[in-house]
Amino acid sequence: MSAPELEIKGVSRVFPARRGGAPIEALAPTDLILEKNDFVTILGPSGCGKSTLLRIVAGLDTPTTGSVLLEGKSIKGPGADRGMVFQSYTLFPWLTIRENVGFGLRERGMKASDIKDVVDLYLDRVGLTAFADHWPKQLSGGMQQRTAIARALANDPKILLLDEPFGALDNQTRGLMQELLLGIWERERKTVIFVTHDIEEAVFMASRVVTMSARPGRISSVTPVDFPHPRDYHLKADPEFAKIRLKLTEEIRAEVVAAVSRG
Ligand SMILES: Nc1ncnc2c1ncn2[C@@H]1O[C@H](COP(=O)(O)OP(=O)(O)OP(=O)(O)O)[C@@H](O)[C@H]1O
Ligand SMILES: [Mg+2]
């Protein structure tokens, strides 16, 4: 049998004490296996280690124990096989939208004409062809996040890691962005880990919703979401959808209450 796409094995993270304080156990030993084309969303109270886990998978941080295997090989640092999208807008302000999307390809030494083809394709997929030669500051927040998603996808990563990518957007834009990203996933079938605080978003996007408990963060439940694809916003009004959303709302509420009462 071939190795799973991504294997998180006993990954924990303790941040060393600062100024006489106690060390912070951000993440308790965590196991999670993602098969190819999985779309895992992660929900959990603030500070439960979601970003820490994502940063470890991205290779931007090192686990205190355990390891992350991508197609059976241990992750040692960042790589083009994993694309990351953050909540805050992280475009290079001195590069145009086109140059931002093509950044990773240029770094890897791809020929200019090939870069243009890939960039054109992804600008089209995120609906930004007309803005290719604009500067990031000329774009709305939603458009900048679409650019960040196009930039991550242009590198053709095996895994897409998104940390609250739509957190700063208004509700309407957020709904459209969910459908846009899901549309791209339905087409390209990437493996995705998507962190969010929005329960509806977590259910709508996911093939599995993972919830985490408060510090030290650990996985508290895994809920399969089997609605067929393609999905659109009508799904959010489905009674089965409401049931899953309610179950997760209760779980997360309990976690948040526990976190608040622990202080
Ligand atoms: N570099 C660091 N040094 C020390 N402590 C850190 C560091 N990064 C994170 N932490 C701590 O680890 C815990 C988990 O942080 P993390 O950012 O992973 O949480 P999160 O689940 O992403 O929270 P949020 O939902 O607010 O984004 C927090 O208590 C945080 O203060
Ligand atoms: Mg976070």
mmCIF file of C-alpha atoms and ligand atoms in Angstrom:
data_model
loop_
_atom_site.group_PDB
_atom_site.id
_atom_site.type_symbol
_atom_site.label_atom_id
_atom_site.label_comp_id
_atom_site.label_asym_id
_atom_site.label_seq_id
_atom_site.Cartn_x
_atom_site.Cartn_y
_atom_site.Cartn_z
ATOM 1 C CA MET A 1 0.000 0.000 0.000
ATOM 2 C CA SER A 2 1.278 3.472 -0.784
ATOM 3 C CA ALA A 3 1.873 6.010 1.990
ATOM 4 C CA PRO A 4 -0.937 8.446 2.784
ATOM 5 C CA GLU A 5 -0.614 11.898 1.242
ATOM 6 C CA LEU A 6 0.080 13.534 4.597
ATOM 7 C CA GLU A 7 0.759 11.937 7.932
ATOM 8 C CA ILE A 8 0.970 13.986 11.118
ATOM 9 C CA LYS A 9 2.525 11.672 13.708
ATOM 10 C CA GLY A 10 2.655 12.585 17.388
ATOM 11 C CA VAL A 11 3.305 16.228 16.565
ATOM 12 C CA SER A 12 3.494 18.491 19.596
ATOM 13 C CA ARG A 13 4.855 21.961 20.191
ATOM 14 C CA VAL A 14 6.049 23.477 23.433
ATOM 15 C CA PHE A 15 7.209 27.080 23.299
ATOM 16 C CA PRO A 16 10.056 27.755 25.732
ATOM 17 C CA ALA A 17 9.418 29.907 28.799
ATOM 18 C CA ARG A 18 10.040 33.600 28.486
ATOM 19 C CA ARG A 19 11.052 35.994 31.278
ATOM 20 C CA GLY A 20 10.649 33.479 34.069
ATOM 21 C CA GLY A 21 7.192 32.314 32.918
ATOM 22 C CA ALA A 22 6.223 28.692 32.318
ATOM 23 C CA PRO A 23 6.747 27.034 28.940
ATOM 24 C CA ILE A 24 3.629 27.104 26.748
ATOM 25 C CA GLU A 25 2.352 23.730 25.608
ATOM 26 C CA ALA A 26 0.604 24.958 22.479
ATOM 27 C CA LEU A 27 -0.090 21.582 20.927
ATOM 28 C CA ALA A 28 -0.381 18.189 22.633
ATOM 29 C CA PRO A 29 0.878 15.183 20.608
ATOM 30 C CA THR A 30 -1.415 15.107 17.590
ATOM 31 C CA ASP A 31 -2.057 12.468 14.938
ATOM 32 C CA LEU A 32 -3.906 13.107 11.692
ATOM 33 C CA ILE A 33 -3.795 11.343 8.361
ATOM 34 C CA LEU A 34 -4.926 12.986 5.135
ATOM 35 C CA GLU A 35 -5.531 10.985 2.004
ATOM 36 C CA LYS A 36 -5.122 12.549 -1.418
ATOM 37 C CA ASN A 37 -7.992 14.968 -2.213
ATOM 38 C CA ASP A 38 -9.033 15.247 1.419
ATOM 39 C CA PHE A 39 -10.446 18.644 2.355
ATOM 40 C CA VAL A 40 -9.976 18.903 6.108
ATOM 41 C CA THR A 41 -11.244 21.971 7.929
ATOM 42 C CA ILE A 42 -10.044 22.699 11.465
ATOM 43 C CA LEU A 43 -12.201 24.434 14.067
ATOM 44 C CA GLY A 44 -11.208 25.278 17.610
ATOM 45 C CA PRO A 45 -11.058 28.023 20.213
ATOM 46 C CA SER A 46 -8.545 30.811 19.880
ATOM 47 C CA GLY A 47 -5.083 29.765 21.015
ATOM 48 C CA CYS A 48 -5.645 26.010 20.682
ATOM 49 C CA GLY A 49 -2.719 25.588 18.294
ATOM 50 C CA LYS A 50 -4.360 25.583 14.856
ATOM 51 C CA SER A 51 -1.879 28.004 13.323
ATOM 52 C CA THR A 52 0.957 26.237 15.100
ATOM 53 C CA LEU A 53 -0.052 22.925 13.523
ATOM 54 C CA LEU A 54 -0.397 24.490 10.086
ATOM 55 C CA ARG A 55 2.959 26.237 10.369
ATOM 56 C CA ILE A 56 4.598 22.925 11.295
ATOM 57 C CA VAL A 57 3.065 21.223 8.235
ATOM 58 C CA ALA A 58 4.233 24.168 6.119
ATOM 59 C CA GLY A 59 7.746 23.685 7.505
ATOM 60 C CA LEU A 60 7.777 27.202 8.987
ATOM 61 C CA ASP A 61 8.079 25.816 12.521
ATOM 62 C CA THR A 62 9.601 22.649 13.988
ATOM 63 C CA PRO A 63 7.650 20.262 16.210
ATOM 64 C CA THR A 64 8.920 19.545 19.728
ATOM 65 C CA THR A 65 8.043 15.864 19.233
ATOM 66 C CA GLY A 66 6.794 13.840 16.310
ATOM 67 C CA SER A 67 7.055 14.316 12.585
ATOM 68 C CA VAL A 68 5.097 15.203 9.476
ATOM 69 C CA LEU A 69 5.422 12.957 6.448
ATOM 70 C CA LEU A 70 4.420 14.058 2.970
ATOM 71 C CA GLU A 71 4.022 11.021 0.722
ATOM 72 C CA GLY A 72 6.094 9.097 3.260
ATOM 73 C CA LYS A 73 8.952 11.627 3.363
ATOM 74 C CA SER A 74 9.710 13.673 6.444
ATOM 75 C CA ILE A 75 9.171 17.434 6.125
ATOM 76 C CA LYS A 76 12.296 19.396 7.016
ATOM 77 C CA GLY A 77 11.350 22.925 5.970
ATOM 78 C CA PRO A 78 9.189 24.931 3.598
ATOM 79 C CA GLY A 79 8.778 23.598 0.065
ATOM 80 C CA ALA A 80 6.917 24.256 -3.169
ATOM 81 C CA ASP A 81 4.937 21.053 -2.554
ATOM 82 C CA ARG A 82 2.964 22.947 0.125
ATOM 83 C CA GLY A 83 1.199 26.223 -0.633
ATOM 84 C CA MET A 84 0.232 28.492 2.246
ATOM 85 C CA VAL A 85 -2.402 31.223 2.403
ATOM 86 C CA PHE A 86 -2.604 33.399 5.532
ATOM 87 C CA GLN A 87 -5.420 35.471 6.960
ATOM 88 C CA SER A 88 -3.644 38.776 6.515
ATOM 89 C CA TYR A 89 -2.867 39.956 3.051
ATOM 90 C CA THR A 90 0.632 38.856 2.280
ATOM 91 C CA LEU A 91 1.144 39.998 -1.287
ATOM 92 C CA PHE A 92 4.408 41.708 -2.170
ATOM 93 C CA PRO A 93 3.373 45.371 -2.474
ATOM 94 C CA TRP A 94 6.181 46.157 -4.923
ATOM 95 C CA LEU A 95 5.054 43.508 -7.405
ATOM 96 C CA THR A 96 2.004 43.633 -9.676
ATOM 97 C CA ILE A 97 -0.749 41.047 -9.333
ATOM 98 C CA ARG A 98 0.742 39.093 -12.235
ATOM 99 C CA GLU A 99 4.238 39.213 -10.724
ATOM 100 C CA ASN A 100 2.894 38.160 -7.338
ATOM 101 C CA VAL A 101 1.189 35.085 -8.794
ATOM 102 C CA GLY A 102 4.298 34.175 -10.792
ATOM 103 C CA PHE A 103 6.724 34.792 -7.928
ATOM 104 C CA GLY A 104 7.357 31.179 -6.926
ATOM 105 C CA LEU A 105 7.686 30.048 -10.533
ATOM 106 C CA ARG A 106 10.278 32.736 -11.251
ATOM 107 C CA GLU A 107 12.185 31.734 -8.117
ATOM 108 C CA ARG A 108 12.293 28.191 -9.446
ATOM 109 C CA GLY A 109 13.704 29.417 -12.738
ATOM 110 C CA MET A 110 10.748 28.662 -14.984
ATOM 111 C CA LYS A 111 10.917 30.149 -18.479
ATOM 112 C CA ALA A 112 9.085 33.500 -18.810
ATOM 113 C CA SER A 113 6.679 32.261 -21.484
ATOM 114 C CA ASP A 114 5.720 29.239 -19.344
ATOM 115 C CA ILE A 115 5.227 31.485 -16.309
ATOM 116 C CA LYS A 116 2.877 33.635 -18.351
ATOM 117 C CA ASP A 117 0.748 30.622 -19.317
ATOM 118 C CA VAL A 118 0.436 29.389 -15.719
ATOM 119 C CA VAL A 119 -0.219 32.870 -14.329
ATOM 120 C CA ASP A 120 -2.878 33.583 -16.985
ATOM 121 C CA LEU A 121 -4.603 30.292 -16.153
ATOM 122 C CA TYR A 122 -4.808 30.985 -12.416
ATOM 123 C CA LEU A 123 -5.721 34.658 -12.796
ATOM 124 C CA ASP A 124 -8.608 33.413 -14.923
ATOM 125 C CA ARG A 125 -9.623 30.805 -12.319
ATOM 126 C CA VAL A 126 -9.821 33.445 -9.592
ATOM 127 C CA GLY A 127 -11.440 36.007 -11.904
ATOM 128 C CA LEU A 128 -8.646 38.568 -11.879
ATOM 129 C CA THR A 129 -7.487 38.611 -15.498
ATOM 130 C CA ALA A 130 -8.492 42.259 -15.854
ATOM 131 C CA PHE A 131 -6.369 43.205 -12.828
ATOM 132 C CA ALA A 132 -3.151 41.454 -13.840
ATOM 133 C CA ASP A 133 -1.147 44.656 -14.088
ATOM 134 C CA HIS A 134 -2.562 46.393 -11.020
ATOM 135 C CA TRP A 135 -0.714 46.812 -7.720
ATOM 136 C CA PRO A 136 -1.984 44.976 -4.626
ATOM 137 C CA LYS A 137 -3.021 48.239 -2.915
ATOM 138 C CA GLN A 138 -5.406 48.942 -5.804
ATOM 139 C CA LEU A 139 -7.372 45.741 -5.026
ATOM 140 C CA SER A 140 -10.039 45.036 -2.403
ATOM 141 C CA GLY A 141 -9.346 42.569 0.420
ATOM 142 C CA GLY A 142 -11.245 39.795 -1.347
ATOM 143 C CA MET A 143 -9.317 40.371 -4.557
ATOM 144 C CA GLN A 144 -6.014 40.307 -2.673
ATOM 145 C CA GLN A 145 -6.951 36.976 -1.092
ATOM 146 C CA ARG A 146 -7.907 35.627 -4.518
ATOM 147 C CA THR A 147 -4.439 36.677 -5.682
ATOM 148 C CA ALA A 148 -2.866 34.881 -2.699
ATOM 149 C CA ILE A 149 -4.818 31.722 -3.562
ATOM 150 C CA ALA A 150 -3.764 31.981 -7.214
ATOM 151 C CA ARG A 151 -0.150 32.440 -6.097
ATOM 152 C CA ALA A 152 -0.322 29.327 -3.924
ATOM 153 C CA LEU A 153 -1.964 27.266 -6.688
ATOM 154 C CA ALA A 154 0.383 28.448 -9.441
ATOM 155 C CA ASN A 155 3.194 26.462 -7.807
ATOM 156 C CA ASP A 156 1.089 23.331 -8.217
ATOM 157 C CA PRO A 157 1.486 22.266 -4.579
ATOM 158 C CA LYS A 158 0.398 18.814 -3.425
ATOM 159 C CA ILE A 159 -1.150 20.372 -0.359
ATOM 160 C CA LEU A 160 -2.817 23.694 0.166
ATOM 161 C CA LEU A 161 -2.690 25.088 3.720
ATOM 162 C CA LEU A 162 -5.061 27.945 4.472
ATOM 163 C CA ASP A 163 -5.111 29.746 7.828
ATOM 164 C CA GLU A 164 -8.394 31.651 8.188
ATOM 165 C CA PRO A 165 -8.028 32.897 4.614
ATOM 166 C CA PHE A 166 -11.444 34.578 4.532
ATOM 167 C CA GLY A 167 -11.428 35.803 8.134
ATOM 168 C CA ALA A 168 -11.122 39.473 7.252
ATOM 169 C CA LEU A 169 -13.795 39.500 4.540
ATOM 170 C CA ASP A 170 -17.412 40.601 4.739
ATOM 171 C CA ASN A 171 -20.035 37.849 4.705
ATOM 172 C CA GLN A 172 -21.104 38.207 1.099
ATOM 173 C CA THR A 173 -17.566 38.178 -0.256
ATOM 174 C CA ARG A 174 -16.736 35.315 2.066
ATOM 175 C CA GLY A 175 -19.574 33.178 0.664
ATOM 176 C CA LEU A 176 -18.415 33.835 -2.881
ATOM 177 C CA MET A 177 -14.809 33.024 -1.983
ATOM 178 C CA GLN A 178 -15.883 29.709 -0.434
ATOM 179 C CA GLU A 179 -17.594 28.705 -3.650
ATOM 180 C CA LEU A 180 -14.650 29.883 -5.720
ATOM 181 C CA LEU A 181 -12.128 27.860 -3.702
ATOM 182 C CA LEU A 182 -14.387 24.820 -3.622
ATOM 183 C CA GLY A 183 -14.846 25.094 -7.408
ATOM 184 C CA ILE A 184 -11.063 25.081 -7.867
ATOM 185 C CA TRP A 185 -10.704 22.126 -5.492
ATOM 186 C CA GLU A 186 -13.459 20.170 -7.257
ATOM 187 C CA ARG A 187 -11.508 20.676 -10.459
ATOM 188 C CA GLU A 188 -7.930 20.186 -9.272
ATOM 189 C CA ARG A 189 -8.529 17.858 -6.353
ATOM 190 C CA LYS A 190 -5.733 19.175 -4.195
ATOM 191 C CA THR A 191 -5.333 18.003 -0.614
ATOM 192 C CA VAL A 192 -6.382 20.865 1.655
ATOM 193 C CA ILE A 193 -6.122 21.851 5.314
ATOM 194 C CA PHE A 194 -8.279 24.878 5.990
ATOM 195 C CA VAL A 195 -8.401 26.578 9.404
ATOM 196 C CA THR A 196 -11.448 28.681 10.217
ATOM 197 C CA HIS A 197 -13.504 30.014 13.135
ATOM 198 C CA ASP A 198 -16.677 29.882 11.069
ATOM 199 C CA ILE A 199 -18.607 26.648 11.661
ATOM 200 C CA GLU A 200 -20.823 27.041 8.591
ATOM 201 C CA GLU A 201 -17.746 27.597 6.443
ATOM 202 C CA ALA A 202 -16.028 24.583 7.990
ATOM 203 C CA VAL A 203 -18.945 22.268 7.124
ATOM 204 C CA PHE A 204 -19.572 23.749 3.681
ATOM 205 C CA MET A 205 -15.998 23.289 2.502
ATOM 206 C CA ALA A 206 -14.982 20.039 4.166
ATOM 207 C CA SER A 207 -14.841 16.378 3.443
ATOM 208 C CA ARG A 208 -13.975 16.131 7.178
ATOM 209 C CA VAL A 209 -14.236 18.682 9.974
ATOM 210 C CA VAL A 210 -11.646 18.343 12.730
ATOM 211 C CA THR A 211 -12.315 20.112 16.029
ATOM 212 C CA MET A 212 -9.575 20.943 18.509
ATOM 213 C CA SER A 213 -9.828 21.512 22.227
ATOM 214 C CA ALA A 214 -8.264 24.379 24.110
ATOM 215 C CA ARG A 215 -4.683 24.492 25.353
ATOM 216 C CA PRO A 216 -2.824 22.299 25.051
ATOM 217 C CA GLY A 217 -4.558 21.850 21.729
ATOM 218 C CA ARG A 218 -5.556 18.352 20.760
ATOM 219 C CA ILE A 219 -7.980 16.885 18.264
ATOM 220 C CA SER A 220 -11.331 16.361 19.976
ATOM 221 C CA SER A 221 -13.484 15.114 17.087
ATOM 222 C CA VAL A 222 -13.478 14.275 13.388
ATOM 223 C CA THR A 223 -16.778 14.636 11.533
ATOM 224 C CA PRO A 224 -17.136 13.348 7.972
ATOM 225 C CA VAL A 225 -19.157 15.605 5.656
ATOM 226 C CA ASP A 226 -20.483 13.538 2.802
ATOM 227 C CA PHE A 227 -22.570 16.000 0.778
ATOM 228 C CA PRO A 228 -21.925 15.523 -2.921
ATOM 229 C CA HIS A 229 -19.996 17.917 -5.130
ATOM 230 C CA PRO A 230 -20.331 20.368 -6.749
ATOM 231 C CA ARG A 231 -21.681 22.224 -3.732
ATOM 232 C CA ASP A 232 -23.177 25.683 -3.767
ATOM 233 C CA TYR A 233 -24.771 27.986 -1.195
ATOM 234 C CA HIS A 234 -28.108 26.144 -1.315
ATOM 235 C CA LEU A 235 -26.448 23.399 0.726
ATOM 236 C CA LYS A 236 -26.303 25.760 3.717
ATOM 237 C CA ALA A 237 -30.132 25.609 3.911
ATOM 238 C CA ASP A 238 -30.240 21.783 3.871
ATOM 239 C CA PRO A 239 -31.638 20.219 7.100
ATOM 240 C CA GLU A 240 -28.788 17.672 7.205
ATOM 241 C CA PHE A 241 -26.315 20.538 6.924
ATOM 242 C CA ALA A 242 -28.059 22.276 9.844
ATOM 243 C CA LYS A 243 -27.739 19.125 11.959
ATOM 244 C CA ILE A 244 -23.986 18.906 11.469
ATOM 245 C CA ARG A 245 -23.610 22.638 12.072
ATOM 246 C CA LEU A 246 -25.568 22.352 15.344
ATOM 247 C CA LYS A 247 -23.545 19.361 16.571
ATOM 248 C CA LEU A 248 -20.302 21.231 15.906
ATOM 249 C CA THR A 249 -21.655 24.451 17.419
ATOM 250 C CA GLU A 250 -22.363 22.575 20.649
ATOM 251 C CA GLU A 251 -18.925 20.989 20.655
ATOM 252 C CA ILE A 252 -17.106 24.243 20.015
ATOM 253 C CA ARG A 253 -19.204 26.110 22.578
ATOM 254 C CA ALA A 254 -18.240 23.556 25.201
ATOM 255 C CA GLU A 255 -14.560 23.973 24.281
ATOM 256 C CA VAL A 256 -14.739 27.749 24.381
ATOM 257 C CA VAL A 257 -16.568 27.722 27.736
ATOM 258 C CA ALA A 258 -13.925 25.353 29.117
ATOM 259 C CA ALA A 259 -11.147 27.568 27.763
ATOM 260 C CA VAL A 260 -12.664 30.734 29.251
ATOM 261 C CA SER A 261 -13.259 29.159 32.675
ATOM 262 C CA ARG A 262 -9.660 27.863 32.735
ATOM 263 C CA GLY A 263 -8.517 31.414 31.995
HETATM 264 N N1 LIG B 1 6.217 31.851 18.613
HETATM 265 C C1 LIG B 1 5.528 31.645 19.746
HETATM 266 N N2 LIG B 1 6.115 31.785 20.954
HETATM 267 C C2 LIG B 1 5.437 31.556 22.106
HETATM 268 N N3 LIG B 1 4.155 31.156 22.141
HETATM 269 C C3 LIG B 1 3.514 30.999 20.982
HETATM 270 C C4 LIG B 1 4.157 31.231 19.707
HETATM 271 N N4 LIG B 1 3.265 30.991 18.730
HETATM 272 C C5 LIG B 1 2.122 30.625 19.347
HETATM 273 N N5 LIG B 1 2.282 30.621 20.682
HETATM 274 C C6 LIG B 1 1.246 30.232 21.684
HETATM 275 O O1 LIG B 1 0.772 28.948 21.344
HETATM 276 C C7 LIG B 1 -0.639 28.872 21.516
HETATM 277 C C8 LIG B 1 -1.281 28.450 20.216
HETATM 278 O O2 LIG B 1 -1.175 29.510 19.264
HETATM 279 P P1 LIG B 1 -1.792 29.406 17.809
HETATM 280 O O3 LIG B 1 -1.453 30.697 17.115
HETATM 281 O O4 LIG B 1 -1.347 28.163 17.165
HETATM 282 O O5 LIG B 1 -3.347 29.331 18.127
HETATM 283 P P2 LIG B 1 -4.595 29.359 17.129
HETATM 284 O O6 LIG B 1 -5.415 28.172 17.431
HETATM 285 O O7 LIG B 1 -4.128 29.554 15.739
HETATM 286 O O8 LIG B 1 -5.378 30.668 17.643
HETATM 287 P P3 LIG B 1 -6.282 31.702 16.788
HETATM 288 O O9 LIG B 1 -7.570 31.005 16.557
HETATM 289 O O10 LIG B 1 -6.439 32.871 17.727
HETATM 290 O O11 LIG B 1 -5.561 32.044 15.531
HETATM 291 C C9 LIG B 1 -1.066 30.241 22.030
HETATM 292 O O12 LIG B 1 -1.168 30.185 23.403
HETATM 293 C C10 LIG B 1 0.044 31.159 21.629
HETATM 294 O O13 LIG B 1 0.169 32.223 22.530
HETATM 295 MG MG MG B 2 -4.354 31.072 14.329
#
